[in-house]
Amino acid sequence: TQTSQDAWKAIAKTKGCTFPMAADHGSTTEKFGIGQLPTYFLFDRESRMVEGFESTLPRREVFESLLEK
């Protein structure tokens, strides 16, 4: 729902997240076999999945180090 999307966007903003984010309504959950929520995926500029994280959003330094590879 719009209310739940507003809520997670507000939380992401308070955490300083500036990267693009999206919510799933089930199809991505099934495709990637997600077992926990929240789950985060990091994609490179060519839309390839670099890494996946469950439950806790990693620190900015983790994302930056992965993107440097």
mmCIF file of N, CA, C and O in Angstrom:
data_model
loop_
_atom_site.group_PDB
_atom_site.id
_atom_site.type_symbol
_atom_site.label_atom_id
_atom_site.label_comp_id
_atom_site.label_asym_id
_atom_site.label_seq_id
_atom_site.Cartn_x
_atom_site.Cartn_y
_atom_site.Cartn_z
ATOM 1 N N THR A 1 0.831 -1.192 0.000
ATOM 2 C CA THR A 1 0.000 0.000 0.000
ATOM 3 C C THR A 1 0.870 1.248 0.000
ATOM 4 O O THR A 1 2.045 1.187 0.340
ATOM 5 N N GLN A 2 0.268 2.369 -0.331
ATOM 6 C CA GLN A 2 1.016 3.622 -0.354
ATOM 7 C C GLN A 2 1.529 3.977 1.035
ATOM 8 O O GLN A 2 2.649 4.458 1.185
ATOM 9 N N THR A 3 0.745 3.700 2.071
ATOM 10 C CA THR A 3 1.166 4.019 3.439
ATOM 11 C C THR A 3 2.421 3.259 3.826
ATOM 12 O O THR A 3 3.348 3.832 4.392
ATOM 13 N N SER A 4 2.494 1.966 3.505
ATOM 14 C CA SER A 4 3.684 1.190 3.851
ATOM 15 C C SER A 4 4.886 1.642 3.029
ATOM 16 O O SER A 4 6.013 1.663 3.525
ATOM 17 N N GLN A 5 4.683 2.030 1.773
ATOM 18 C CA GLN A 5 5.789 2.539 0.965
ATOM 19 C C GLN A 5 6.299 3.860 1.527
ATOM 20 O O GLN A 5 7.501 4.090 1.590
ATOM 21 N N ASP A 6 5.393 4.706 1.955
ATOM 22 C CA ASP A 6 5.807 5.970 2.572
ATOM 23 C C ASP A 6 6.620 5.705 3.834
ATOM 24 O O ASP A 6 7.602 6.393 4.099
ATOM 25 N N ALA A 7 6.223 4.697 4.601
ATOM 26 C CA ALA A 7 6.913 4.375 5.852
ATOM 27 C C ALA A 7 8.339 3.917 5.595
ATOM 28 O O ALA A 7 9.278 4.401 6.231
ATOM 29 N N TRP A 8 8.554 2.968 4.665
ATOM 30 C CA TRP A 8 9.933 2.495 4.452
ATOM 31 C C TRP A 8 10.784 3.553 3.785
ATOM 32 O O TRP A 8 11.989 3.641 4.021
ATOM 33 N N LYS A 9 10.177 4.401 2.966
ATOM 34 C CA LYS A 9 10.947 5.491 2.366
ATOM 35 C C LYS A 9 11.391 6.491 3.430
ATOM 36 O O LYS A 9 12.511 7.011 3.384
ATOM 37 N N ALA A 10 10.533 6.763 4.406
ATOM 38 C CA ALA A 10 10.884 7.674 5.491
ATOM 39 C C ALA A 10 12.012 7.094 6.341
ATOM 40 O O ALA A 10 12.949 7.811 6.719
ATOM 41 N N ILE A 11 11.959 5.795 6.617
ATOM 42 C CA ILE A 11 13.023 5.141 7.391
ATOM 43 C C ILE A 11 14.339 5.199 6.624
ATOM 44 O O ILE A 11 15.388 5.515 7.184
ATOM 45 N N ALA A 12 14.295 4.906 5.333
ATOM 46 C CA ALA A 12 15.508 4.947 4.515
ATOM 47 C C ALA A 12 16.110 6.347 4.515
ATOM 48 O O ALA A 12 17.333 6.508 4.597
ATOM 49 N N LYS A 13 15.260 7.353 4.459
ATOM 50 C CA LYS A 13 15.747 8.733 4.458
ATOM 51 C C LYS A 13 16.439 9.062 5.778
ATOM 52 O O LYS A 13 17.494 9.694 5.779
ATOM 53 N N THR A 14 15.878 8.610 6.898
ATOM 54 C CA THR A 14 16.509 8.883 8.197
ATOM 55 C C THR A 14 17.835 8.165 8.342
ATOM 56 O O THR A 14 18.700 8.612 9.083
ATOM 57 N N LYS A 15 18.009 7.051 7.613
ATOM 58 C CA LYS A 15 19.261 6.294 7.655
ATOM 59 C C LYS A 15 20.287 6.853 6.673
ATOM 60 O O LYS A 15 21.403 6.376 6.583
ATOM 61 N N GLY A 16 19.898 7.859 5.887
ATOM 62 C CA GLY A 16 20.823 8.472 4.941
ATOM 63 C C GLY A 16 20.954 7.730 3.625
ATOM 64 O O GLY A 16 21.900 7.940 2.879
ATOM 65 N N CYS A 17 20.008 6.861 3.309
ATOM 66 C CA CYS A 17 20.048 6.100 2.060
ATOM 67 C C CYS A 17 19.664 7.017 0.899
ATOM 68 O O CYS A 17 18.593 7.611 0.902
ATOM 69 N N THR A 18 20.542 7.109 -0.074
ATOM 70 C CA THR A 18 20.282 7.976 -1.227
ATOM 71 C C THR A 18 20.208 7.192 -2.529
ATOM 72 O O THR A 18 20.029 7.780 -3.586
ATOM 73 N N PHE A 19 20.351 5.888 -2.465
ATOM 74 C CA PHE A 19 20.318 5.062 -3.662
ATOM 75 C C PHE A 19 18.879 4.694 -4.014
ATOM 76 O O PHE A 19 17.999 4.739 -3.154
ATOM 77 N N PRO A 20 18.592 4.327 -5.261
ATOM 78 C CA PRO A 20 17.228 3.959 -5.660
ATOM 79 C C PRO A 20 16.747 2.714 -4.921
ATOM 80 O O PRO A 20 17.516 1.781 -4.686
ATOM 81 N N MET A 21 15.480 2.716 -4.538
ATOM 82 C CA MET A 21 14.875 1.588 -3.837
ATOM 83 C C MET A 21 13.504 1.304 -4.428
ATOM 84 O O MET A 21 12.881 2.189 -5.012
ATOM 85 N N ALA A 22 13.049 0.066 -4.252
ATOM 86 C CA ALA A 22 11.720 -0.317 -4.733
ATOM 87 C C ALA A 22 11.137 -1.358 -3.794
ATOM 88 O O ALA A 22 11.862 -2.078 -3.109
ATOM 89 N N ALA A 23 9.835 -1.432 -3.756
ATOM 90 C CA ALA A 23 9.137 -2.434 -2.961
ATOM 91 C C ALA A 23 8.598 -3.512 -3.889
ATOM 92 O O ALA A 23 8.262 -3.245 -5.037
ATOM 93 N N ASP A 24 8.517 -4.734 -3.379
ATOM 94 C CA ASP A 24 8.027 -5.861 -4.158
ATOM 95 C C ASP A 24 6.670 -6.292 -3.627
ATOM 96 O O ASP A 24 6.401 -6.203 -2.435
ATOM 97 N N HIS A 25 5.845 -6.785 -4.521
ATOM 98 C CA HIS A 25 4.539 -7.288 -4.127
ATOM 99 C C HIS A 25 4.457 -8.801 -4.302
ATOM 100 O O HIS A 25 3.377 -9.345 -4.414
ATOM 101 N N GLY A 26 5.619 -9.471 -4.341
ATOM 102 C CA GLY A 26 5.636 -10.925 -4.363
ATOM 103 C C GLY A 26 6.426 -11.574 -5.475
ATOM 104 O O GLY A 26 7.046 -12.604 -5.270
ATOM 105 N N SER A 27 6.441 -11.009 -6.667
ATOM 106 C CA SER A 27 7.099 -11.687 -7.790
ATOM 107 C C SER A 27 8.616 -11.746 -7.620
ATOM 108 O O SER A 27 9.239 -12.772 -7.910
ATOM 109 N N THR A 28 9.220 -10.682 -7.140
ATOM 110 C CA THR A 28 10.669 -10.681 -6.924
ATOM 111 C C THR A 28 11.036 -11.607 -5.776
ATOM 112 O O THR A 28 12.044 -12.309 -5.826
ATOM 113 N N THR A 29 10.206 -11.622 -4.745
ATOM 114 C CA THR A 29 10.423 -12.510 -3.603
ATOM 115 C C THR A 29 10.514 -13.958 -4.066
ATOM 116 O O THR A 29 11.405 -14.695 -3.659
ATOM 117 N N GLU A 30 9.620 -14.353 -4.925
ATOM 118 C CA GLU A 30 9.625 -15.716 -5.454
ATOM 119 C C GLU A 30 10.828 -15.956 -6.359
ATOM 120 O O GLU A 30 11.504 -16.975 -6.247
ATOM 121 N N LYS A 31 11.117 -15.025 -7.254
ATOM 122 C CA LYS A 31 12.199 -15.194 -8.225
ATOM 123 C C LYS A 31 13.560 -15.359 -7.555
ATOM 124 O O LYS A 31 14.366 -16.184 -7.959
ATOM 125 N N PHE A 32 13.834 -14.569 -6.506
ATOM 126 C CA PHE A 32 15.136 -14.605 -5.852
ATOM 127 C C PHE A 32 15.162 -15.508 -4.620
ATOM 128 O O PHE A 32 16.185 -15.613 -3.948
ATOM 129 N N GLY A 33 14.044 -16.159 -4.280
ATOM 130 C CA GLY A 33 14.012 -17.069 -3.145
ATOM 131 C C GLY A 33 14.266 -16.371 -1.816
ATOM 132 O O GLY A 33 14.978 -16.882 -0.960
ATOM 133 N N ILE A 34 13.677 -15.223 -1.637
ATOM 134 C CA ILE A 34 13.894 -14.440 -0.426
ATOM 135 C C ILE A 34 13.214 -15.103 0.757
ATOM 136 O O ILE A 34 12.037 -15.446 0.705
ATOM 137 N N GLY A 35 13.987 -15.277 1.837
ATOM 138 C CA GLY A 35 13.470 -15.932 3.031
ATOM 139 C C GLY A 35 13.257 -15.002 4.207
ATOM 140 O O GLY A 35 12.588 -15.355 5.165
ATOM 141 N N GLN A 36 13.842 -13.829 4.177
ATOM 142 C CA GLN A 36 13.700 -12.869 5.267
ATOM 143 C C GLN A 36 13.380 -11.489 4.710
ATOM 144 O O GLN A 36 13.770 -11.158 3.598
ATOM 145 N N LEU A 37 12.708 -10.714 5.512
ATOM 146 C CA LEU A 37 12.436 -9.331 5.158
ATOM 147 C C LEU A 37 12.944 -8.441 6.274
ATOM 148 O O LEU A 37 12.808 -8.799 7.431
ATOM 149 N N PRO A 38 13.511 -7.315 5.986
ATOM 150 C CA PRO A 38 13.790 -6.821 4.645
ATOM 151 C C PRO A 38 14.997 -7.508 4.036
ATOM 152 O O PRO A 38 15.840 -8.052 4.747
ATOM 153 N N THR A 39 15.068 -7.513 2.735
ATOM 154 C CA THR A 39 16.214 -8.022 1.988
ATOM 155 C C THR A 39 16.653 -6.923 1.032
ATOM 156 O O THR A 39 15.818 -6.246 0.439
ATOM 157 N N TYR A 40 17.956 -6.751 0.908
ATOM 158 C CA TYR A 40 18.517 -5.693 0.073
ATOM 159 C C TYR A 40 19.401 -6.316 -0.992
ATOM 160 O O TYR A 40 20.139 -7.257 -0.713
ATOM 161 N N PHE A 41 19.330 -5.779 -2.206
ATOM 162 C CA PHE A 41 20.190 -6.217 -3.291
ATOM 163 C C PHE A 41 20.947 -5.013 -3.821
ATOM 164 O O PHE A 41 20.383 -3.930 -3.958
ATOM 165 N N LEU A 42 22.197 -5.228 -4.139
ATOM 166 C CA LEU A 42 23.017 -4.182 -4.733
ATOM 167 C C LEU A 42 23.309 -4.580 -6.165
ATOM 168 O O LEU A 42 23.817 -5.678 -6.416
ATOM 169 N N PHE A 43 22.952 -3.697 -7.120
ATOM 170 C CA PHE A 43 23.166 -3.953 -8.534
ATOM 171 C C PHE A 43 24.199 -2.977 -9.072
ATOM 172 O O PHE A 43 24.242 -1.817 -8.662
ATOM 173 N N ASP A 44 25.013 -3.443 -10.014
ATOM 174 C CA ASP A 44 25.991 -2.537 -10.629
ATOM 175 C C ASP A 44 25.329 -1.752 -11.761
ATOM 176 O O ASP A 44 24.125 -1.887 -12.016
ATOM 177 N N ARG A 45 26.111 -0.934 -12.435
ATOM 178 C CA ARG A 45 25.565 -0.067 -13.488
ATOM 179 C C ARG A 45 25.044 -0.842 -14.690
ATOM 180 O O ARG A 45 24.284 -0.315 -15.497
ATOM 181 N N GLU A 46 25.458 -2.099 -14.830
ATOM 182 C CA GLU A 46 24.971 -2.936 -15.928
ATOM 183 C C GLU A 46 23.791 -3.809 -15.499
ATOM 184 O O GLU A 46 23.447 -4.773 -16.172
ATOM 185 N N SER A 47 23.213 -3.501 -14.345
ATOM 186 C CA SER A 47 22.043 -4.210 -13.798
ATOM 187 C C SER A 47 22.344 -5.629 -13.359
ATOM 188 O O SER A 47 21.438 -6.462 -13.284
ATOM 189 N N ARG A 48 23.610 -5.924 -13.067
ATOM 190 C CA ARG A 48 23.971 -7.235 -12.524
ATOM 191 C C ARG A 48 23.954 -7.160 -11.001
ATOM 192 O O ARG A 48 24.439 -6.198 -10.410
ATOM 193 N N MET A 49 23.389 -8.215 -10.366
ATOM 194 C CA MET A 49 23.365 -8.229 -8.916
ATOM 195 C C MET A 49 24.775 -8.465 -8.391
ATOM 196 O O MET A 49 25.432 -9.428 -8.759
ATOM 197 N N VAL A 50 25.240 -7.562 -7.542
ATOM 198 C CA VAL A 50 26.580 -7.645 -6.967
ATOM 199 C C VAL A 50 26.545 -8.406 -5.648
ATOM 200 O O VAL A 50 27.403 -9.233 -5.375
ATOM 201 N N GLU A 51 25.544 -8.123 -4.827
ATOM 202 C CA GLU A 51 25.459 -8.725 -3.494
ATOM 203 C C GLU A 51 24.030 -8.634 -2.994
ATOM 204 O O GLU A 51 23.265 -7.782 -3.419
ATOM 205 N N GLY A 52 23.681 -9.537 -2.077
ATOM 206 C CA GLY A 52 22.383 -9.502 -1.420
ATOM 207 C C GLY A 52 22.580 -9.524 0.088
ATOM 208 O O GLY A 52 23.523 -10.143 0.579
ATOM 209 N N PHE A 53 21.721 -8.831 0.806
ATOM 210 C CA PHE A 53 21.818 -8.753 2.256
ATOM 211 C C PHE A 53 20.441 -8.985 2.854
ATOM 212 O O PHE A 53 19.451 -8.500 2.338
ATOM 213 N N GLU A 54 20.384 -9.700 3.974
ATOM 214 C CA GLU A 54 19.114 -9.932 4.641
ATOM 215 C C GLU A 54 19.092 -9.257 6.000
ATOM 216 O O GLU A 54 20.107 -9.231 6.703
ATOM 217 N N SER A 55 17.952 -8.743 6.353
ATOM 218 C CA SER A 55 17.622 -8.183 7.666
ATOM 219 C C SER A 55 18.205 -6.811 7.961
ATOM 220 O O SER A 55 17.496 -5.915 8.338
ATOM 221 N N THR A 56 19.505 -6.633 7.822
ATOM 222 C CA THR A 56 20.131 -5.380 8.224
ATOM 223 C C THR A 56 20.794 -4.702 7.036
ATOM 224 O O THR A 56 21.560 -5.335 6.321
ATOM 225 N N LEU A 57 20.512 -3.444 6.865
ATOM 226 C CA LEU A 57 21.145 -2.681 5.798
ATOM 227 C C LEU A 57 22.603 -2.451 6.159
ATOM 228 O O LEU A 57 22.910 -1.942 7.230
ATOM 229 N N PRO A 58 23.523 -2.869 5.307
ATOM 230 C CA PRO A 58 24.949 -2.686 5.589
ATOM 231 C C PRO A 58 25.341 -1.212 5.645
ATOM 232 O O PRO A 58 24.658 -0.353 5.096
ATOM 233 N N ARG A 59 26.458 -0.962 6.288
ATOM 234 C CA ARG A 59 26.991 0.397 6.352
ATOM 235 C C ARG A 59 27.364 0.885 4.964
ATOM 236 O O ARG A 59 27.660 0.115 4.059
ATOM 237 N N ARG A 60 27.386 2.181 4.794
ATOM 238 C CA ARG A 60 27.728 2.807 3.517
ATOM 239 C C ARG A 60 29.074 2.317 3.000
ATOM 240 O O ARG A 60 29.250 2.089 1.799
ATOM 241 N N GLU A 61 30.039 2.129 3.896
ATOM 242 C CA GLU A 61 31.377 1.696 3.498
ATOM 243 C C GLU A 61 31.350 0.328 2.813
ATOM 244 O O GLU A 61 32.137 0.065 1.911
ATOM 245 N N VAL A 62 30.432 -0.535 3.243
ATOM 246 C CA VAL A 62 30.310 -1.857 2.616
ATOM 247 C C VAL A 62 29.852 -1.704 1.180
ATOM 248 O O VAL A 62 30.424 -2.309 0.264
ATOM 249 N N PHE A 63 28.833 -0.880 0.963
ATOM 250 C CA PHE A 63 28.358 -0.645 -0.400
ATOM 251 C C PHE A 63 29.465 -0.048 -1.266
ATOM 252 O O PHE A 63 29.675 -0.469 -2.392
ATOM 253 N N GLU A 64 30.142 0.941 -0.733
ATOM 254 C CA GLU A 64 31.191 1.595 -1.513
ATOM 255 C C GLU A 64 32.308 0.629 -1.885
ATOM 256 O O GLU A 64 32.796 0.633 -3.007
ATOM 257 N N SER A 65 32.705 -0.253 -0.961
ATOM 258 C CA SER A 65 33.771 -1.205 -1.266
ATOM 259 C C SER A 65 33.327 -2.207 -2.326
ATOM 260 O O SER A 65 34.104 -2.607 -3.193
ATOM 261 N N LEU A 66 32.061 -2.611 -2.292
ATOM 262 C CA LEU A 66 31.547 -3.537 -3.309
ATOM 263 C C LEU A 66 31.475 -2.878 -4.674
ATOM 264 O O LEU A 66 31.741 -3.514 -5.700
ATOM 265 N N LEU A 67 31.126 -1.606 -4.698
ATOM 266 C CA LEU A 67 31.023 -0.911 -5.975
ATOM 267 C C LEU A 67 32.393 -0.621 -6.604
ATOM 268 O O LEU A 67 32.481 -0.427 -7.803
ATOM 269 N N GLU A 68 33.426 -0.631 -5.803
ATOM 270 C CA GLU A 68 34.760 -0.388 -6.315
ATOM 271 C C GLU A 68 35.342 -1.600 -7.041
ATOM 272 O O GLU A 68 36.288 -1.484 -7.795
ATOM 273 N N LYS A 69 34.767 -2.761 -6.806
ATOM 274 C CA LYS A 69 35.268 -4.007 -7.420
ATOM 275 C C LYS A 69 35.034 -4.014 -8.912
ATOM 276 O O LYS A 69 34.129 -3.512 -9.448
#
